[in-house]
Amino acid sequence: MLLREQMKHIHFSNSETIIIDYILEKNELIKNYSIKTIAKETYTSPSTMIRISKKLGFSGWNEFKEAFIEETEYLKRHFTDIDANIPFTDKDTIMKIASKIVNLHQESVMDTLSLIQYDNLQRAVQILKRSRNIHVFAIANLNYAGEEFVFKLNRIHKNAYINPTQDNMFQNALMATQDECAVCISYSGETPTLLKTAHFLKRNQVPIIAITSLGTNSLSTIADVTLNITTREKSFSKIANFSSLASINIILDILYSCLFSLNYQKNLDYKLKIAKEIETNRIIDNEIISEDTKEY
């Protein structure tokens, strides 16, 4: 859940609510305000702001202020000309719809890139590298993204598995060991089945890589490392999960590519060797996509 959403849902006292309303009104401008200035303008006290920070899970005001400004600035980047929830209307022509969906995907990709932190990406890649097996856990249509990730990993001789059946998810998590790892995918980070799976993994000290929305959620709290995806969609009031799914696919492609690069030539040679064996007998008339097998 985004920080500003938490601020709207947590119960605050009257004086705390005055400060919350003030902060939401000023948005990123609060970076220029000291705690004493805000207290003076809201006729409250600095101690009240510290209580607010702790209610929201922060150690103090400065930590809260930094997180709020960072989130506010994120929300102002990208998606200025398109709505991730309702990207087109019934008045749009089919070519206008096509243009808007392409724009939406472009915005999703750049938004995702802006959320990637070097340390978190590096840590996730190292977890994947040293793991004997990689287990991917997701729910519903996100399994398709997970299956493609598993397919790519298997093609470079990296053991990876996904099982969309709930009971099998629980079983696989309970049987997983410390020398394996898990990639858990959830937009909300609050999917009950996935959280139960994550708790089983945590019990077995299996490293968990969470791919989930920006902000605090249960999955990111459990995970060893979190990679955030573009967070622009509502839970259900949307045409489809265009943006979040595009972001998840990008994150998975980045993880695969970074892992691939750690042993680049070996992985490339192996993948081309396997692909050549599979594709040799396929007759393709299109010279753009046809291969000259003599080159390999």
Coordinates of C-alpha atoms in Angstrom, one line a residue, residues 40 54 132 134 137 139 250 254 264-265:
K40 CA 3.6 26.3 13.8
K54 CA 5.7 5.9 14.2
R132 CA 20.4 -24.9 -6.8
I134 CA 14.5 -21.5 -8.5
F137 CA 5.1 -18.7 -7.2
I139 CA -1.5 -16.6 -8.8
I250 CA 10.2 -6.4 -17.7
I254 CA 15.9 -8.1 -16.5
Y264 CA 27.5 -14.8 -21.1
Q265 CA 29.4 -16.8 -23.7

